[in-house]
Coordinates of C-alpha atoms in Angstrom, one line a residue:
M225 CA 50.2 -163.4 7.8
T226 CA 53.6 -164.6 6.5
R227 CA 55.3 -162.5 3.8
L228 CA 57.6 -164.2 1.3
L229 CA 60.6 -162.6 -0.5
L230 CA 62.5 -163.8 -3.5
S231 CA 66.1 -164.8 -2.8
I232 CA 69.0 -165.6 -5.2
D233 CA 71.4 -168.3 -4.3
K234 CA 75.0 -167.0 -4.5
A235 CA 76.3 -170.5 -5.5
D236 CA 73.7 -170.9 -8.3
P237 CA 72.5 -167.5 -9.4
L238 CA 70.0 -169.1 -11.8
Q239 CA 68.1 -170.7 -9.0
V240 CA 65.5 -168.5 -7.3
Y241 CA 63.6 -169.5 -4.3
E242 CA 61.2 -167.9 -1.8
R243 CA 62.1 -167.0 1.8
P244 CA 60.0 -165.5 4.6
A245 CA 60.2 -161.6 4.9
R246 CA 61.7 -160.1 8.1
E247 CA 59.5 -158.4 10.6
P248 CA 60.3 -154.7 11.0
E249 CA 61.8 -153.6 14.2
V250 CA 59.9 -151.4 16.7
W251 CA 62.2 -148.4 16.2
E252 CA 61.7 -148.6 12.5
I253 CA 58.0 -148.3 12.9
I254 CA 58.4 -145.3 15.2
V255 CA 60.7 -143.5 12.8
W256 CA 58.3 -144.2 9.9
K257 CA 55.3 -142.8 11.8
I258 CA 57.3 -139.7 12.9
S259 CA 58.3 -139.1 9.3
V260 CA 54.7 -139.3 8.2
L261 CA 53.6 -136.9 10.9
F262 CA 56.3 -134.4 10.0
F263 CA 55.3 -134.5 6.4
L264 CA 51.7 -133.8 7.2
D265 CA 52.5 -131.1 9.7
S266 CA 54.7 -129.2 7.3
H267 CA 52.1 -129.2 4.6
L268 CA 49.5 -128.2 7.1
A269 CA 51.7 -125.3 8.4
V270 CA 52.2 -124.0 4.9
F271 CA 48.5 -124.1 4.3
L272 CA 47.7 -122.3 7.5
L273 CA 50.4 -119.7 6.8
F274 CA 49.1 -118.9 3.4
R275 CA 45.5 -118.8 4.8
Y276 CA 46.5 -116.4 7.6
D277 CA 48.4 -114.1 5.2
F278 CA 45.4 -113.9 2.9
C279 CA 43.0 -113.2 5.7
Y280 CA 45.3 -110.5 7.2
N281 CA 45.8 -108.7 3.9
H282 CA 42.1 -108.8 3.2
L283 CA 41.2 -107.4 6.7
M284 CA 43.9 -104.7 6.5
N285 CA 42.8 -103.6 3.0
N286 CA 39.2 -103.3 4.2
F287 CA 40.3 -101.4 7.3
I288 CA 42.4 -98.9 5.4
T289 CA 39.7 -98.4 2.8
K290 CA 37.0 -97.7 5.4
Y291 CA 39.4 -95.5 7.4
L292 CA 40.4 -93.3 4.4
S293 CA 36.8 -93.1 3.3
Q294 CA 36.0 -91.1 6.4
F295 CA 38.3 -88.2 5.4
N296 CA 37.4 -85.6 2.9
L297 CA 40.8 -84.9 1.3
E298 CA 39.6 -81.8 -0.5
A299 CA 38.4 -80.3 2.8
I300 CA 41.7 -81.1 4.5
V301 CA 43.8 -79.6 1.7
T302 CA 41.6 -76.5 1.7
A303 CA 41.8 -76.1 5.5
S304 CA 45.6 -76.5 5.4
L305 CA 46.0 -73.9 2.7
N306 CA 43.8 -71.5 4.7
K307 CA 45.8 -71.9 7.8
M308 CA 49.1 -71.5 6.0
L309 CA 47.8 -68.3 4.3
S310 CA 46.6 -67.0 7.7
L311 CA 50.0 -67.6 9.3
V312 CA 51.8 -65.8 6.5
L313 CA 49.4 -62.8 6.8
L314 CA 49.9 -62.9 10.6
F315 CA 53.7 -62.8 10.4
I316 CA 53.5 -59.9 7.9
A317 CA 51.1 -58.0 10.2
F318 CA 53.4 -58.7 13.2
Y319 CA 56.4 -57.3 11.3
I320 CA 54.5 -54.2 10.3
V321 CA 53.1 -53.6 13.8
K322 CA 56.5 -54.1 15.4
K323 CA 58.1 -51.6 13.1
I324 CA 55.3 -49.1 13.8
A325 CA 55.6 -49.6 17.6
K326 CA 59.3 -49.1 17.6
A327 CA 59.1 -46.0 15.4
S328 CA 56.4 -44.6 17.7
V329 CA 58.6 -45.1 20.7
K330 CA 61.5 -43.3 19.0
R331 CA 59.3 -40.4 17.8
V332 CA 57.0 -40.0 20.8
L333 CA 58.7 -41.4 24.0
V334 CA 62.3 -40.4 23.4
P335 CA 61.6 -36.7 22.5
S336 CA 59.3 -36.4 25.6
L337 CA 62.1 -37.8 27.8
K338 CA 64.5 -35.3 26.4
V339 CA 62.1 -32.5 27.2
S340 CA 61.8 -33.8 30.8
T341 CA 64.4 -33.2 33.5
Q342 CA 65.8 -36.7 33.3
D343 CA 69.5 -37.0 32.4
I344 CA 70.7 -38.9 29.4
G345 CA 71.4 -42.1 31.2
R346 CA 67.9 -42.2 32.7
Q347 CA 66.4 -41.5 29.3
K348 CA 68.3 -44.4 27.7
T349 CA 67.3 -46.7 30.5
I350 CA 63.6 -45.9 30.3
S351 CA 63.7 -46.1 26.5
R352 CA 65.4 -49.6 26.5
L353 CA 63.0 -50.8 29.2
V354 CA 59.9 -49.7 27.2
D355 CA 61.3 -51.3 24.1
S356 CA 61.9 -54.6 26.0
I357 CA 58.4 -54.6 27.5
L358 CA 56.9 -53.9 24.0
N359 CA 58.8 -56.9 22.5
Y360 CA 57.5 -59.3 25.2
L361 CA 54.0 -58.1 24.7
L362 CA 54.1 -58.4 20.9
Y363 CA 55.6 -61.9 21.0
F364 CA 53.0 -63.0 23.5
I365 CA 50.2 -61.8 21.2
L366 CA 51.9 -63.5 18.2
I367 CA 52.0 -66.9 20.0
Y368 CA 48.4 -66.5 21.1
C369 CA 47.3 -65.8 17.5
I370 CA 49.4 -68.8 16.1
L371 CA 47.7 -71.2 18.6
S372 CA 44.3 -69.8 17.7
I373 CA 44.9 -70.3 13.9
L374 CA 46.1 -73.8 14.4
G375 CA 42.9 -74.6 16.2
L376 CA 44.4 -75.3 19.6
P377 CA 42.0 -74.5 22.6
V378 CA 43.8 -71.5 23.9
S379 CA 41.1 -70.8 26.5
S380 CA 41.4 -74.4 27.8
L381 CA 45.2 -74.0 27.9
L382 CA 44.9 -70.8 29.9
A383 CA 42.3 -72.5 32.2
G384 CA 44.5 -75.5 32.7
A385 CA 47.4 -73.2 33.7
G386 CA 45.7 -73.1 37.1
I387 CA 46.0 -76.9 37.4
A388 CA 49.6 -76.9 36.3
G389 CA 50.4 -73.8 38.2
V390 CA 52.8 -75.5 40.5
A391 CA 54.9 -77.0 37.7
V392 CA 54.8 -73.7 35.8
G393 CA 55.7 -71.8 38.9
L394 CA 58.7 -73.9 39.6
G395 CA 59.9 -73.4 36.0
A396 CA 59.2 -69.7 35.9
Q397 CA 60.3 -68.6 39.3
G398 CA 63.7 -67.5 38.0
F399 CA 61.9 -65.4 35.3
L400 CA 59.6 -63.8 37.9
S401 CA 62.6 -63.1 40.2
D402 CA 64.3 -61.3 37.3
L403 CA 61.2 -59.2 36.7
V404 CA 60.8 -58.3 40.4
N405 CA 64.5 -57.5 40.9
G406 CA 64.7 -55.5 37.6
F407 CA 61.6 -53.5 38.7
F408 CA 63.2 -52.5 42.0
I409 CA 66.5 -51.6 40.3
L410 CA 64.6 -49.3 38.0
I411 CA 62.4 -47.7 40.7
E412 CA 65.4 -47.2 43.1
R413 CA 67.5 -46.1 40.2
Q414 CA 70.5 -48.2 41.3
F415 CA 72.1 -47.6 37.9
D416 CA 71.3 -46.2 34.4
V417 CA 72.5 -46.9 30.9
G418 CA 76.1 -45.5 30.6
D419 CA 77.0 -45.9 34.3
V420 CA 80.2 -47.5 35.4
V421 CA 79.3 -50.1 38.0
K422 CA 80.7 -53.0 39.9
L423 CA 78.1 -55.9 40.3
T424 CA 78.7 -58.5 43.0
N425 CA 77.0 -61.8 43.7
G426 CA 78.9 -63.6 46.5
P427 CA 82.5 -64.3 45.3
I428 CA 81.7 -63.2 41.7
T429 CA 82.4 -59.5 40.9
L430 CA 81.9 -57.9 37.5
S431 CA 82.9 -54.4 36.6
G432 CA 82.0 -52.5 33.4
T433 CA 79.6 -50.0 31.8
I434 CA 75.9 -50.5 31.6
V435 CA 74.9 -50.9 28.0
S436 CA 71.3 -51.9 28.2
M437 CA 68.8 -52.7 30.9
G438 CA 65.7 -54.9 30.4
I439 CA 63.0 -56.4 32.5
R440 CA 64.8 -59.7 32.7
T441 CA 68.5 -59.1 32.0
T442 CA 71.1 -56.3 32.2
Q443 CA 74.0 -56.0 29.7
V444 CA 77.4 -54.9 31.0
R445 CA 80.5 -54.3 28.8
D446 CA 83.8 -54.7 30.6
A447 CA 87.1 -53.0 30.0
D448 CA 88.2 -55.5 27.3
G449 CA 85.0 -55.1 25.3
T450 CA 83.3 -58.3 26.4
L451 CA 79.5 -57.9 26.6
H452 CA 78.0 -59.8 29.6
F453 CA 74.3 -60.7 29.9
I454 CA 73.4 -60.8 33.6
P455 CA 70.0 -62.0 34.9
N456 CA 68.6 -59.4 37.2
R457 CA 68.1 -61.9 40.1
N458 CA 71.8 -62.4 40.2
I459 CA 72.5 -58.7 40.9
L460 CA 72.8 -58.6 44.7
V461 CA 75.2 -55.7 45.4
V462 CA 75.6 -52.7 43.1
S463 CA 78.6 -50.4 43.4
N464 CA 77.9 -47.4 41.1
Q465 CA 81.0 -45.5 40.2
S466 CA 79.1 -42.8 38.2
R467 CA 77.3 -41.1 41.1
G468 CA 79.4 -38.1 42.3
D469 CA 83.1 -37.5 42.1
M470 CA 85.6 -40.4 42.1
R471 CA 89.1 -40.6 43.5
A472 CA 92.3 -41.2 41.5
Q473 CA 95.0 -42.4 43.9
V474 CA 98.6 -41.8 42.6
D475 CA 101.4 -43.6 44.5
I476 CA 104.9 -42.5 43.6
P477 CA 107.5 -45.1 44.7
L478 CA 110.5 -43.6 46.6
T479 CA 113.7 -44.7 48.3
L480 CA 114.1 -44.5 52.0
N481 CA 116.8 -41.7 51.8
T482 CA 114.7 -39.4 49.6
D483 CA 114.3 -35.8 50.6
L484 CA 110.6 -35.6 51.3
E485 CA 110.5 -31.8 51.5
Q486 CA 111.8 -31.6 48.0
V487 CA 109.3 -34.2 46.8
H488 CA 106.5 -32.2 48.4
R489 CA 107.6 -29.0 46.7
V490 CA 107.8 -30.7 43.3
I491 CA 104.4 -32.2 43.6
E492 CA 102.8 -28.9 44.6
E493 CA 104.5 -27.2 41.6
V494 CA 103.1 -29.8 39.2
N495 CA 99.6 -29.4 40.7
R496 CA 99.8 -25.7 40.4
Q497 CA 100.8 -25.9 36.7
E498 CA 98.6 -28.8 35.5
V499 CA 95.5 -29.1 37.6
S500 CA 93.9 -26.0 36.1
K501 CA 94.2 -27.6 32.6
F502 CA 91.8 -30.5 33.5
D503 CA 88.2 -29.5 34.0
Q504 CA 87.3 -32.9 35.3
I505 CA 89.6 -32.4 38.4
T506 CA 87.5 -31.1 41.3
G507 CA 90.1 -31.4 44.1
V508 CA 93.6 -32.4 45.1
T509 CA 94.9 -33.8 48.4
I510 CA 98.6 -34.5 49.1
L511 CA 98.8 -37.2 51.7
G512 CA 102.6 -37.5 51.7
P513 CA 104.7 -40.5 52.5
Q514 CA 102.9 -43.8 53.0
N515 CA 103.6 -47.5 53.3
T516 CA 101.6 -49.8 51.0
S517 CA 100.3 -53.2 52.1
S518 CA 103.2 -54.8 50.2
G519 CA 105.7 -52.8 52.2
Q520 CA 106.5 -50.3 49.4
F521 CA 107.5 -46.8 50.5
V522 CA 105.5 -44.3 48.4
F523 CA 104.4 -40.6 48.2
R524 CA 100.6 -40.6 47.9
V525 CA 98.4 -38.0 46.1
H526 CA 94.6 -38.1 45.8
L527 CA 93.0 -36.4 42.8
F528 CA 89.2 -36.1 42.9
V529 CA 87.7 -36.2 39.4
S530 CA 84.4 -36.5 37.6
N531 CA 83.1 -40.1 37.5
G532 CA 84.6 -42.1 34.7
Q533 CA 87.7 -39.9 34.4
Q534 CA 89.8 -41.4 37.2
S535 CA 91.9 -43.7 34.9
I536 CA 92.8 -41.0 32.4
V537 CA 93.7 -38.5 35.1
Y538 CA 95.8 -41.1 37.0
H539 CA 98.0 -41.9 34.0
Q540 CA 98.4 -38.3 33.1
F541 CA 99.5 -37.1 36.5
F542 CA 101.7 -40.1 37.3
G543 CA 103.7 -39.2 34.2
F544 CA 103.8 -35.5 35.2
Y545 CA 105.0 -36.3 38.8
Q546 CA 107.6 -38.8 37.6
E547 CA 109.1 -36.5 35.0
A548 CA 109.2 -33.5 37.4
L549 CA 111.0 -35.5 40.1
R550 CA 113.5 -36.9 37.6
Q551 CA 114.3 -33.4 36.4
A552 CA 114.6 -32.2 40.1
G553 CA 117.3 -34.9 40.6
V554 CA 115.1 -37.1 42.9
E555 CA 116.2 -40.8 42.7
L556 CA 113.3 -43.1 41.9
P557 CA 113.4 -46.9 42.3
S558 CA 113.2 -48.7 39.0
A559 CA 112.1 -52.1 40.2
S560 CA 108.7 -51.1 41.6
L561 CA 105.6 -50.8 39.5
P562 CA 102.8 -48.4 40.4
V563 CA 99.3 -49.8 41.0
A564 CA 96.2 -47.7 40.1
R565 CA 93.3 -47.9 42.5

């Protein structure tokens, strides 16, 4: 079929005549069809999107309504309040029982230890150890009661400990080592509270006074006041300086041309006058001239004293010796510093 179009002559605009219409190109037809498809697809996508959103909201509302309808909110609130009240009462009871247990230890155990033949250090050690064991026991019971109140299957957890025993054992082997080593330290009485000790673990050495001993850790306070918490498994070598008499070594530096006989007489005179004034001194040994490891020429005196008193006695008698030698006209070197051992 031939289509006609109206055309206007440019030379004579008033004259209008018909001319055949142009056939569309192939690409124009393709573009037109694609445009129509895009138009339809966009409307269809919008329709499907709104339809999906409506269905999704409807299903979710039904699901939430059915899910919430299964719960009794009143019962849940009542059970939660009961558990909270039970926990509060449990903590109050735990606090009261802990206070009563500690008071019982102080009023029953400590006086009985004082009546026994145990010394003060041993009494403090046993008292601190019993207190530590009591704390572990009470906290274990507290955790057990909390799990029971919360409704956790405690019996199942304890039964499952056998299945997970390997993992638990790997994690707790350090704790068990602390308990075992602490037990043998106590039984063998390697040290007590108040003892001055030197604890060694390989290249690490720590000196101080035992402040407290528990089933897992030992507390040591060193000379500058620092409190160290040492796991019992790390205590390999114990050097106890509170068992028996200790030695205070006094080295008096001298020059090579010093009259040693005169020095010996001065030292003996000082010992005769001063040793009797110190009850903690149990013996004196004059070794005489010695060479130290650094090559220093010294006059050495050993004072045997009660444990823990060696530092005080050393400083006192070093001053006595130095002052007596100076008054006797003995020349003392001023560049050397004495070393207490």
